Short mmCIF file of C-alpha atoms in Angstrom, two decimals:
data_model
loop_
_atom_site.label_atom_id
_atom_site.label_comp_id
_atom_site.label_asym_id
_atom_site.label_seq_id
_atom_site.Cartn_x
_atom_site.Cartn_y
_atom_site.Cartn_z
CA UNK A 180 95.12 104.08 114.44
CA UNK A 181 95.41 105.14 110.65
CA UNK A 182 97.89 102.31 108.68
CA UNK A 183 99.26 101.66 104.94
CA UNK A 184 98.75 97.95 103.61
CA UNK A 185 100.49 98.83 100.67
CA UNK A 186 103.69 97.24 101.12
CA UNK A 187 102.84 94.86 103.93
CA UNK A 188 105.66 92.67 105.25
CA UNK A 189 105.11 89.27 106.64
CA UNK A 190 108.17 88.24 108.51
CA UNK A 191 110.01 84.85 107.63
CA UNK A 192 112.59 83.12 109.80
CA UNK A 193 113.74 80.87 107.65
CA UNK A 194 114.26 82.77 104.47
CA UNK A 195 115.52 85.83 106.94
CA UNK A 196 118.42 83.27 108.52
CA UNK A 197 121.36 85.05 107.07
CA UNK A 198 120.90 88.75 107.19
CA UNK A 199 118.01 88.11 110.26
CA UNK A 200 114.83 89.33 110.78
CA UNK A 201 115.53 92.84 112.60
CA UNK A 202 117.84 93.78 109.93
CA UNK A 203 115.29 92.68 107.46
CA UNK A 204 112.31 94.60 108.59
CA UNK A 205 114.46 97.94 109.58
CA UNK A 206 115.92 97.75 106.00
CA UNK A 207 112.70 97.01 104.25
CA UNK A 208 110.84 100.01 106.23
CA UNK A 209 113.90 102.54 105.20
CA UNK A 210 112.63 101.17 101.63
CA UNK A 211 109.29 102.17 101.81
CA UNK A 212 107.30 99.27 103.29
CA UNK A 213 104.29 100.31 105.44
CA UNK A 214 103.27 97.42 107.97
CA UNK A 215 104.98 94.72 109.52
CA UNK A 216 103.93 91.41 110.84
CA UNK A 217 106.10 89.29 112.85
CA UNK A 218 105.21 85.53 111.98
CA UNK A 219 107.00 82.73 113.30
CA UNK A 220 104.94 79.44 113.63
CA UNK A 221 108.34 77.72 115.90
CA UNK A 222 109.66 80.00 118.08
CA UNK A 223 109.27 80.44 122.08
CA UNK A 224 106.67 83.06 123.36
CA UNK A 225 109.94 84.28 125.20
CA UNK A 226 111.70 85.09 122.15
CA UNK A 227 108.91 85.92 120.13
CA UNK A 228 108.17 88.65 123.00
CA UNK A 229 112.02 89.71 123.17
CA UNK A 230 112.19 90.37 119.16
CA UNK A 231 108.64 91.74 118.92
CA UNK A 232 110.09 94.33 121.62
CA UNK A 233 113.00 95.51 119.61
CA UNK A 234 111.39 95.47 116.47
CA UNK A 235 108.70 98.09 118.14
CA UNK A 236 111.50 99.79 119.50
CA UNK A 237 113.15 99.98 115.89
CA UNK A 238 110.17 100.97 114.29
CA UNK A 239 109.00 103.84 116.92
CA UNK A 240 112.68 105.33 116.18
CA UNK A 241 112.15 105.36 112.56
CA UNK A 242 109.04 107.36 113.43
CA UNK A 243 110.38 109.81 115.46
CA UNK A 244 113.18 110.27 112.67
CA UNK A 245 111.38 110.12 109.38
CA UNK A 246 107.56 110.90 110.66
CA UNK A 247 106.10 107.65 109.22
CA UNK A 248 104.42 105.59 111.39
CA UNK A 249 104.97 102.05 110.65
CA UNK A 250 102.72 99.38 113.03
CA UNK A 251 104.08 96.31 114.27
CA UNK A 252 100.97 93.09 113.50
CA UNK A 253 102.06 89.89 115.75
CA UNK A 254 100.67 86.70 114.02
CA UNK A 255 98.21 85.04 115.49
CA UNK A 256 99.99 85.04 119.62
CA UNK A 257 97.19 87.02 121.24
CA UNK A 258 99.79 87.12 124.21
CA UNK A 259 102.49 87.70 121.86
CA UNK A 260 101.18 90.80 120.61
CA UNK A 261 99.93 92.11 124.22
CA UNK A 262 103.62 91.52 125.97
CA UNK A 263 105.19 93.97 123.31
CA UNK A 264 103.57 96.43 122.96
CA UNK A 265 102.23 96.10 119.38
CA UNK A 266 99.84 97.63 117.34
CA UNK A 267 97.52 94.84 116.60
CA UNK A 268 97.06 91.23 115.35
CA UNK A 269 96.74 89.00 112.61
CA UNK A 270 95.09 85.70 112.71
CA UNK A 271 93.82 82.86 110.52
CA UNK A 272 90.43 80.73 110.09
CA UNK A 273 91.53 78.17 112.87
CA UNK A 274 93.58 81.00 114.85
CA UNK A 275 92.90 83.35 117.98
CA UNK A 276 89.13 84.29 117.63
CA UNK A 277 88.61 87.69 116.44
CA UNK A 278 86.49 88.81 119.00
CA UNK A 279 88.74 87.57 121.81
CA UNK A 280 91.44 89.40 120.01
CA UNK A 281 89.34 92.77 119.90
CA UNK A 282 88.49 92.06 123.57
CA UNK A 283 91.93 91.83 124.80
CA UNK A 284 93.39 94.52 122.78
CA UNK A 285 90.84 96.80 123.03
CA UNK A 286 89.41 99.17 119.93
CA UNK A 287 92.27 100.90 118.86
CA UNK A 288 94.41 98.33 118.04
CA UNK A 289 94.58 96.81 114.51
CA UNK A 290 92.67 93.54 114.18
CA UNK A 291 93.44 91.66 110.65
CA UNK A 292 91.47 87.79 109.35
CA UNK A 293 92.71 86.17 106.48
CA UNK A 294 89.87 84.59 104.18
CA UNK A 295 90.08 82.46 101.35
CA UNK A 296 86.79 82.19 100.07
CA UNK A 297 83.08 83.41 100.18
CA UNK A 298 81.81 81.41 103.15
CA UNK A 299 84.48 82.56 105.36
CA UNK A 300 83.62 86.34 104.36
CA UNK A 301 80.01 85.64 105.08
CA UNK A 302 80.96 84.15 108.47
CA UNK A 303 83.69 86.55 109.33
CA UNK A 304 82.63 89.02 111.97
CA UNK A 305 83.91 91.88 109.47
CA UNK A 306 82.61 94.72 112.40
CA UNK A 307 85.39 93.97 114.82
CA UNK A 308 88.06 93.72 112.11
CA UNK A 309 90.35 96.77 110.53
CA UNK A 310 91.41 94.65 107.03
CA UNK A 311 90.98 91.61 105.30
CA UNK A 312 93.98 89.33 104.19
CA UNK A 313 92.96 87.81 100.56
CA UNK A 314 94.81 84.95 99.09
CA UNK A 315 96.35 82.61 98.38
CA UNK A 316 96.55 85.14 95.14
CA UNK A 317 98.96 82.11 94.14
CA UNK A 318 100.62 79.64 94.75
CA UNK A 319 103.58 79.92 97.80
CA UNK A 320 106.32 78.25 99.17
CA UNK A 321 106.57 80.34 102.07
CA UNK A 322 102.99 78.64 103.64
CA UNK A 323 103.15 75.05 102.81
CA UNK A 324 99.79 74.45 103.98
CA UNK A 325 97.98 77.06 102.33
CA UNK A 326 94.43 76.97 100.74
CA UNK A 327 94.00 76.82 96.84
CA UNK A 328 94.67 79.73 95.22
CA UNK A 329 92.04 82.27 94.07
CA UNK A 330 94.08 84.27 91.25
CA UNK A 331 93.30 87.43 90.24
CA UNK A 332 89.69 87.30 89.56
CA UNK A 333 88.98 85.70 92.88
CA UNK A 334 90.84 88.43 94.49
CA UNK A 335 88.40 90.96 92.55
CA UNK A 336 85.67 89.40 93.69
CA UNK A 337 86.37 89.12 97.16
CA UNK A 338 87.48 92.83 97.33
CA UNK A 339 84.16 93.73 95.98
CA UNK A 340 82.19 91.95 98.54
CA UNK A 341 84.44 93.24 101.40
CA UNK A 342 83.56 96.50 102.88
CA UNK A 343 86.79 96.38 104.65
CA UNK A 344 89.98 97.15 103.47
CA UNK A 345 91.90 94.28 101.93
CA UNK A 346 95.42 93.12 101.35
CA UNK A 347 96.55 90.65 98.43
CA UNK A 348 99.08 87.93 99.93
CA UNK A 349 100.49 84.75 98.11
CA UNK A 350 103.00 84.26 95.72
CA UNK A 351 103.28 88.36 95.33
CA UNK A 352 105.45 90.23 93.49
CA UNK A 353 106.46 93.45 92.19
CA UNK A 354 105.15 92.74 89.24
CA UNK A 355 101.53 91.97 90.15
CA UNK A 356 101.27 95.53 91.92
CA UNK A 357 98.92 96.85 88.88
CA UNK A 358 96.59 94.12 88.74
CA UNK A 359 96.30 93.80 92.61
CA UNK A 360 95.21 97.71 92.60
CA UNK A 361 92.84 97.02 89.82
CA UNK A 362 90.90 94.79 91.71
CA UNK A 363 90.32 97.56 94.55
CA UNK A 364 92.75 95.54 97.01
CA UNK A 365 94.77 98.43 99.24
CA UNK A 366 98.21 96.96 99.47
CA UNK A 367 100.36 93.23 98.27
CA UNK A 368 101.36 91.46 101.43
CA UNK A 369 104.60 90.24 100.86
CA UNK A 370 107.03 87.89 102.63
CA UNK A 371 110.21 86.28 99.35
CA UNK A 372 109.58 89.62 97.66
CA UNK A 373 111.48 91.08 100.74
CA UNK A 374 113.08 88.31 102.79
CA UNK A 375 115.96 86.50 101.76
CA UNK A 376 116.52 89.01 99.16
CA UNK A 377 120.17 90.61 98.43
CA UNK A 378 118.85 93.72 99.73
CA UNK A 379 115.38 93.93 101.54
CA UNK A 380 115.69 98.10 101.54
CA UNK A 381 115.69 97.62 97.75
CA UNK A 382 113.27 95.28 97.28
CA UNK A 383 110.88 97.09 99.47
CA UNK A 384 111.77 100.34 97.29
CA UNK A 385 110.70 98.43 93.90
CA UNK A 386 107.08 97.06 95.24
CA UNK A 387 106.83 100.81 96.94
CA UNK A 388 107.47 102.12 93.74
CA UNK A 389 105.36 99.79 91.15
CA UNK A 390 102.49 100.56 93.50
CA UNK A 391 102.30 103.96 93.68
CA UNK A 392 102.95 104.11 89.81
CA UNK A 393 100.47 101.62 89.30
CA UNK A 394 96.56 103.53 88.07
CA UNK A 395 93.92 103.29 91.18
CA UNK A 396 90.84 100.75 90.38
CA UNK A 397 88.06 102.56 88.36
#
């Protein structure tokens, strides 16, 4: 299926306590974000599988309404993402296997890898996925054990060497929308930009906005 990464959410729990995470991600997609994952390292299967369900629900209503499709990525719960219903699947270097992923959820579901460096591009099996995850681009506290981060430049350099398309995540913000376009990356994956913030439908509208206003990569 086609898909945005523009503004890609990544869901947080913790940071989405007090307004909660369905009212986060309906909010931020009425703001102009194009992709949600669902991430929750704790919770049950059960109520990862119960919230997944409305949150497909939610987001199939807000295609019928507004005629933007917006897919629903489960992170890393193969079983997770095949109880709900959603459109596809995010996992890590030590995750789900990419290839048992693609097996399970067949072709036309979206298949995403994050990678952190050169060797894990080289290694990655880059024909059964639909996008890349880049980063760290910084420094987060949203994934305490993340990798070091590759800045800017490494970003560049792992776009260029990527035939697939790729996604920025780490530490962004509205304000890095330019030079994560410049380096040929399609979208900023998100997750304090939106969650935990006053208003998610706002902040969703502001990275929306700085990205499309932001010049394409030469």
């Amino acid at each position: 299926m086609e898909f945005d990464l523009s503004v890609y959410l990544v869901t947080d729990t913790d940071l989405c306590s007090e307004a909660g995470v369905e009212h986060t991600v309906e909010e931020a997609v009425a703001g102009g974000a194009t992709i949600v994952q669902l991430r929750d390292k704790l919770a049950s299967d059960e109520a990862m599988i119960e919230l997944a369900r409305r949150l497909k629900d939610a987001l199939d209503d807000h295609a019928e309404l507004h005629g933007r499709r917006v897919p629903l990525i489960i992170n890393d719960r193969l079983n997770v993402a095949l109880e709900s219903g959603a459109d596809g699947l995010h996992v890590g270097q030590n995750d789900t296997a990419v290839r048992d992923a693609r097996e399970a959820m067949g072709e036309e579901a979206i298949i995403g890898l994050s990678i952190n460096n050169a060797e894990q591009l080289t290694k990655a099996p880059l024909e059964l996925l639909d996008y890349v995850g880049f980063g760290p681009v910084f420094a987060t506290q949203s994934k305490a054990d993340h990798s070091a981060p590759i800045g800017f430049e490494g970003l560049a350099a792992l776009v260029e060497a990527c035939p697939m398309p790729g996604v920025a995540i780490g530490g962004v913000k509205a304000e890095h929308a330019e030079a994560i376009k410049q380096s040929g990356a399609r979208g900023m994956a998100v997750v304090s930009a939106i969650c935990g913030q006053p208003s998610p439908r706002e902040a969703a509208q502001t990275l929306a906005q700085r990205w499309q206003a932001a010049p394409k990569a030469p």
